Tab-separated table of C-alpha atoms in Angstrom:
chain	number	residue	atom	x	y	z
G	1	UNK	CA	-3.578	-9.635	-11.398
G	2	UNK	CA	-2.882	-5.948	-12.832
G	3	UNK	CA	0.560	-4.630	-14.312
G	4	UNK	CA	1.205	-1.040	-13.045
G	5	UNK	CA	3.532	1.397	-14.587
G	6	UNK	CA	4.474	4.820	-13.029
G	7	UNK	CA	6.374	7.564	-14.362
G	8	UNK	CA	8.789	9.033	-13.208
G	9	UNK	CA	10.417	6.338	-10.967
G	10	UNK	CA	12.279	9.043	-8.955
G	11	UNK	CA	12.740	13.055	-9.281
G	12	UNK	CA	14.380	16.006	-7.363
G	13	UNK	CA	12.275	18.936	-7.608
G	14	UNK	CA	12.842	22.630	-6.455
G	15	UNK	CA	10.226	24.138	-3.956
G	16	UNK	CA	7.558	25.852	-5.353
G	17	UNK	CA	7.289	23.939	-8.578
G	18	UNK	CA	4.886	21.080	-9.598
G	19	UNK	CA	5.337	17.497	-10.480
G	20	UNK	CA	3.101	15.199	-12.591
G	21	UNK	CA	2.944	11.426	-12.046
G	22	UNK	CA	1.614	9.299	-14.394
G	23	UNK	CA	0.078	5.831	-13.787
G	24	UNK	CA	-0.468	3.311	-16.577
G	25	UNK	CA	-2.383	-0.083	-16.130
G	26	UNK	CA	-2.427	-3.309	-18.448
G	27	UNK	CA	-6.180	-3.396	-18.273
G	28	UNK	CA	-9.266	-1.343	-17.727
G	29	UNK	CA	-10.154	-0.772	-13.954
G	30	UNK	CA	-12.930	1.674	-12.530
G	31	UNK	CA	-11.246	3.076	-9.851
G	32	UNK	CA	-7.540	4.027	-9.218
G	33	UNK	CA	-5.952	5.300	-6.128
G	34	UNK	CA	-3.281	7.237	-5.143
G	35	UNK	CA	-1.360	6.724	-1.788
G	36	UNK	CA	1.618	8.523	-0.357
G	37	UNK	CA	4.424	6.967	1.711
G	38	UNK	CA	6.378	9.682	3.829
G	39	UNK	CA	9.782	8.551	4.726
G	40	UNK	CA	9.734	5.415	7.213
G	41	UNK	CA	6.004	5.492	7.168
G	42	UNK	CA	3.423	3.343	5.875
G	43	UNK	CA	1.228	4.114	3.194
G	44	UNK	CA	-2.043	6.838	3.435
G	45	UNK	CA	-4.644	7.248	0.847
G	46	UNK	CA	-4.416	10.613	-1.084
G	47	UNK	CA	-7.706	9.961	-3.187
G	48	UNK	CA	-9.650	7.830	-5.291
G	49	UNK	CA	-9.753	8.399	-9.467
G	50	UNK	CA	-12.768	7.341	-10.948
G	51	UNK	CA	-13.039	7.907	-15.048
G	52	UNK	CA	-15.735	10.493	-16.045
G	53	UNK	CA	-15.828	12.125	-12.470
G	54	UNK	CA	-13.897	14.257	-9.883
G	55	UNK	CA	-11.417	12.296	-7.876
G	56	UNK	CA	-12.551	11.783	-4.449
G	57	UNK	CA	-10.165	13.097	-1.596
G	58	UNK	CA	-9.406	11.554	1.904
G	59	UNK	CA	-9.293	13.804	4.779
G	60	UNK	CA	-6.480	16.231	5.058
G	61	UNK	CA	-5.926	16.153	1.153
G	62	UNK	CA	-7.211	18.702	-1.210
G	63	UNK	CA	-7.381	19.243	-4.965
G	64	UNK	CA	-5.764	22.230	-5.183
G	65	UNK	CA	-2.634	20.629	-3.935
G	66	UNK	CA	-3.094	17.317	-5.597
G	67	UNK	CA	-4.885	17.442	-8.560
G	68	UNK	CA	-5.997	14.064	-10.472
G	69	UNK	CA	-6.902	13.313	-14.001
G	70	UNK	CA	-8.361	10.132	-15.076
G	71	UNK	CA	-8.742	10.486	-18.839
G	72	UNK	CA	-9.646	6.771	-19.652
G	73	UNK	CA	-9.881	3.204	-17.729
G	74	UNK	CA	-6.379	2.700	-18.010
G	75	UNK	CA	-4.521	5.866	-17.115
G	76	UNK	CA	-4.383	8.175	-14.184
G	77	UNK	CA	-1.841	11.167	-13.133
G	78	UNK	CA	-1.542	12.770	-10.109
G	79	UNK	CA	0.297	16.556	-9.726
G	80	UNK	CA	1.884	17.393	-6.621
G	81	UNK	CA	1.552	21.256	-6.987
G	82	UNK	CA	3.671	24.120	-5.206
G	83	UNK	CA	5.849	21.765	-3.463
G	84	UNK	CA	7.773	22.175	-0.210
G	85	UNK	CA	10.136	19.672	1.599
G	86	UNK	CA	7.219	18.179	3.518
G	87	UNK	CA	6.103	16.818	0.226
G	88	UNK	CA	9.111	14.502	-0.170
G	89	UNK	CA	7.414	10.939	-0.128
G	90	UNK	CA	7.080	8.064	-2.175
G	91	UNK	CA	3.726	8.398	-4.045
G	92	UNK	CA	1.875	5.223	-5.210
G	93	UNK	CA	-1.002	4.307	-7.668
G	94	UNK	CA	-3.161	1.215	-6.978
G	95	UNK	CA	-5.797	-0.556	-8.692
G	96	UNK	CA	-8.154	-3.144	-6.848
G	97	UNK	CA	-9.112	-5.766	-8.866
G	98	UNK	CA	-10.637	-6.527	-6.062
G	99	UNK	CA	-7.335	-7.255	-4.368
G	100	UNK	CA	-5.232	-4.247	-4.543
G	101	UNK	CA	-1.936	-4.120	-6.733
G	102	UNK	CA	0.473	-1.336	-6.668
G	103	UNK	CA	3.263	0.452	-9.044
G	104	UNK	CA	6.500	0.347	-8.388
G	105	UNK	CA	6.268	4.009	-7.137
G	106	UNK	CA	7.789	7.560	-7.521
G	107	UNK	CA	10.364	8.805	-4.969
G	108	UNK	CA	9.952	12.666	-4.937
G	109	UNK	CA	12.827	14.731	-3.149
G	110	UNK	CA	11.968	18.257	-2.702
G	111	UNK	CA	14.683	20.678	-1.991
S	1	UNK	CA	-5.888	4.972	18.895
S	2	UNK	CA	-4.921	3.947	15.176
S	3	UNK	CA	-7.615	2.209	13.026
S	4	UNK	CA	-4.812	-0.661	12.387
S	5	UNK	CA	-1.870	-1.412	14.878
S	6	UNK	CA	0.871	-3.538	13.681
S	7	UNK	CA	3.196	-5.368	15.748
S	8	UNK	CA	6.300	-6.238	16.435
S	9	UNK	CA	8.667	-3.513	15.356
S	10	UNK	CA	11.850	-4.291	13.701
S	11	UNK	CA	12.375	-8.005	14.124
S	12	UNK	CA	15.767	-9.952	13.489
S	13	UNK	CA	15.629	-13.567	12.940
S	14	UNK	CA	18.147	-16.279	12.025
S	15	UNK	CA	17.636	-18.225	8.641
S	16	UNK	CA	15.313	-21.075	9.082
S	17	UNK	CA	13.002	-19.217	11.891
S	18	UNK	CA	9.533	-19.200	12.059
S	19	UNK	CA	8.318	-15.324	11.868
S	20	UNK	CA	5.028	-14.359	13.109
S	21	UNK	CA	3.707	-10.914	12.201
S	22	UNK	CA	0.509	-9.268	13.606
S	23	UNK	CA	-2.105	-6.675	13.327
S	24	UNK	CA	-5.196	-5.714	15.425
S	25	UNK	CA	-7.874	-3.306	13.944
S	26	UNK	CA	-10.506	-1.831	15.322
S	27	UNK	CA	-13.166	-0.954	12.309
S	28	UNK	CA	-15.450	-3.894	12.278
S	29	UNK	CA	-16.239	-2.874	8.952
S	30	UNK	CA	-13.258	-4.403	7.444
S	31	UNK	CA	-14.190	-7.352	5.005
S	32	UNK	CA	-10.958	-8.029	3.589
S	33	UNK	CA	-7.292	-8.260	4.696
S	34	UNK	CA	-4.097	-8.615	2.853
S	35	UNK	CA	-0.271	-8.606	3.589
S	36	UNK	CA	2.193	-7.142	1.396
S	37	UNK	CA	6.020	-7.135	1.202
S	38	UNK	CA	7.825	-4.257	0.386
S	39	UNK	CA	11.323	-4.610	-0.418
S	40	UNK	CA	13.569	-1.147	-0.367
S	41	UNK	CA	12.972	1.412	-2.914
S	42	UNK	CA	10.092	-0.803	-4.475
S	43	UNK	CA	6.147	-0.790	-4.352
S	44	UNK	CA	4.206	-2.968	-1.854
S	45	UNK	CA	3.959	-6.588	-3.389
S	46	UNK	CA	0.721	-8.575	-2.735
S	47	UNK	CA	1.573	-11.800	-0.723
S	48	UNK	CA	-1.812	-12.779	0.526
S	49	UNK	CA	-5.201	-11.770	0.397
S	50	UNK	CA	-8.447	-13.277	2.203
S	51	UNK	CA	-12.028	-12.360	3.007
S	52	UNK	CA	-12.920	-15.077	5.473
S	53	UNK	CA	-11.652	-15.608	9.143
S	54	UNK	CA	-9.502	-18.845	9.199
S	55	UNK	CA	-6.083	-19.680	7.803
S	56	UNK	CA	-4.948	-19.589	4.413
S	57	UNK	CA	-1.613	-21.201	2.934
S	58	UNK	CA	0.525	-20.215	0.213
S	59	UNK	CA	4.031	-22.126	0.175
S	60	UNK	CA	5.870	-20.708	2.912
S	61	UNK	CA	3.164	-18.074	4.007
S	62	UNK	CA	0.361	-18.506	6.130
S	63	UNK	CA	-2.114	-15.709	6.576
S	64	UNK	CA	-4.502	-15.914	9.655
S	65	UNK	CA	-7.830	-14.139	9.970
S	66	UNK	CA	-10.001	-14.093	13.489
S	67	UNK	CA	-12.603	-11.068	12.940
S	68	UNK	CA	-14.453	-11.906	16.147
S	69	UNK	CA	-10.862	-10.713	17.661
S	70	UNK	CA	-10.053	-8.350	15.053
S	71	UNK	CA	-7.125	-9.469	14.685
S	72	UNK	CA	-4.799	-10.769	11.638
S	73	UNK	CA	-1.184	-12.617	11.353
S	74	UNK	CA	1.215	-13.570	8.868
S	75	UNK	CA	3.353	-16.755	9.559
S	76	UNK	CA	6.614	-17.435	7.568
S	77	UNK	CA	8.058	-20.815	7.632
S	78	UNK	CA	11.729	-21.446	6.833
S	79	UNK	CA	12.378	-17.921	6.723
S	80	UNK	CA	15.132	-17.020	4.176
S	81	UNK	CA	17.667	-14.100	3.815
S	82	UNK	CA	15.568	-13.070	0.955
S	83	UNK	CA	12.441	-12.403	2.975
S	84	UNK	CA	14.008	-9.444	4.835
S	85	UNK	CA	11.804	-6.584	3.860
S	86	UNK	CA	9.097	-4.564	5.350
S	87	UNK	CA	5.830	-6.382	5.861
S	88	UNK	CA	2.669	-4.239	5.747
S	89	UNK	CA	-1.041	-5.495	6.663
S	90	UNK	CA	-3.870	-3.631	5.049
S	91	UNK	CA	-7.533	-3.974	5.229
S	92	UNK	CA	-10.544	-2.493	3.433
S	93	UNK	CA	-14.082	-2.242	3.359
S	94	UNK	CA	-15.801	-4.000	0.192
S	95	UNK	CA	-19.191	-1.851	0.694
S	96	UNK	CA	-20.034	1.309	-1.662
S	97	UNK	CA	-17.760	3.945	-1.744
S	98	UNK	CA	-15.350	2.360	0.315
S	99	UNK	CA	-14.329	-0.364	-2.280
S	100	UNK	CA	-10.874	-0.715	-3.046
S	101	UNK	CA	-9.553	1.857	-0.117
S	102	UNK	CA	-7.055	0.140	2.047
S	103	UNK	CA	-5.947	1.135	5.347
S	104	UNK	CA	-2.577	0.253	6.283
S	105	UNK	CA	-0.463	-1.026	9.429
S	106	UNK	CA	2.715	0.878	10.297
S	107	UNK	CA	4.803	-2.117	8.816
S	108	UNK	CA	7.348	-4.221	10.338
S	109	UNK	CA	11.106	-4.343	9.521
S	110	UNK	CA	12.210	-7.907	9.069
S	111	UNK	CA	16.005	-9.049	8.684
S	112	UNK	CA	16.834	-12.720	8.243
S	113	UNK	CA	20.158	-13.254	9.199
S	114	UNK	CA	22.273	-16.297	7.314
């Protein structure tokens, strides 16, 4: 298994600003994944973060809006840029070892 | 058509009931299957994980996979009020660039009444 810590657990942000979410894993992993869970919805994959290379984004998600860093094998960040109310969601990071474990999520509200 | 369809919708059962949750999928490339439980304001918690067709049991939980029919199920025996949560099926393809990427069902909200 893997223990994943996310910060912050929640935030309320003004539209037009950016928020960076941190994800720390208790073991080294090759790939980390970022998901979004919109209110009342299931999880949708945003991107895959590999250490030492650019993140790969799923259809409908772009680097300018969701830049990702992966400086080492235990840490990643996701930034939600130029936020609008439509970005209000829970953002979750995940690792696959191979079964997938999730952090507790970051509940973002954009006002 | 969504790649993964989950049913039933919101489910309310009395304590002690057997609960059956189901997902169908269209992508035959899916090779591994998981069930998650998500309590309100928490991240998904892995309940069951399997690669193969057949049944896998863990305590009160049984996961069933039928790859030929593209159908998976989760059974909860002797349901408890503490089982009240959203249950999500998820599946993925172990090959190449798809490794670790999951496609989720819509989720089933389960309420178990004392």
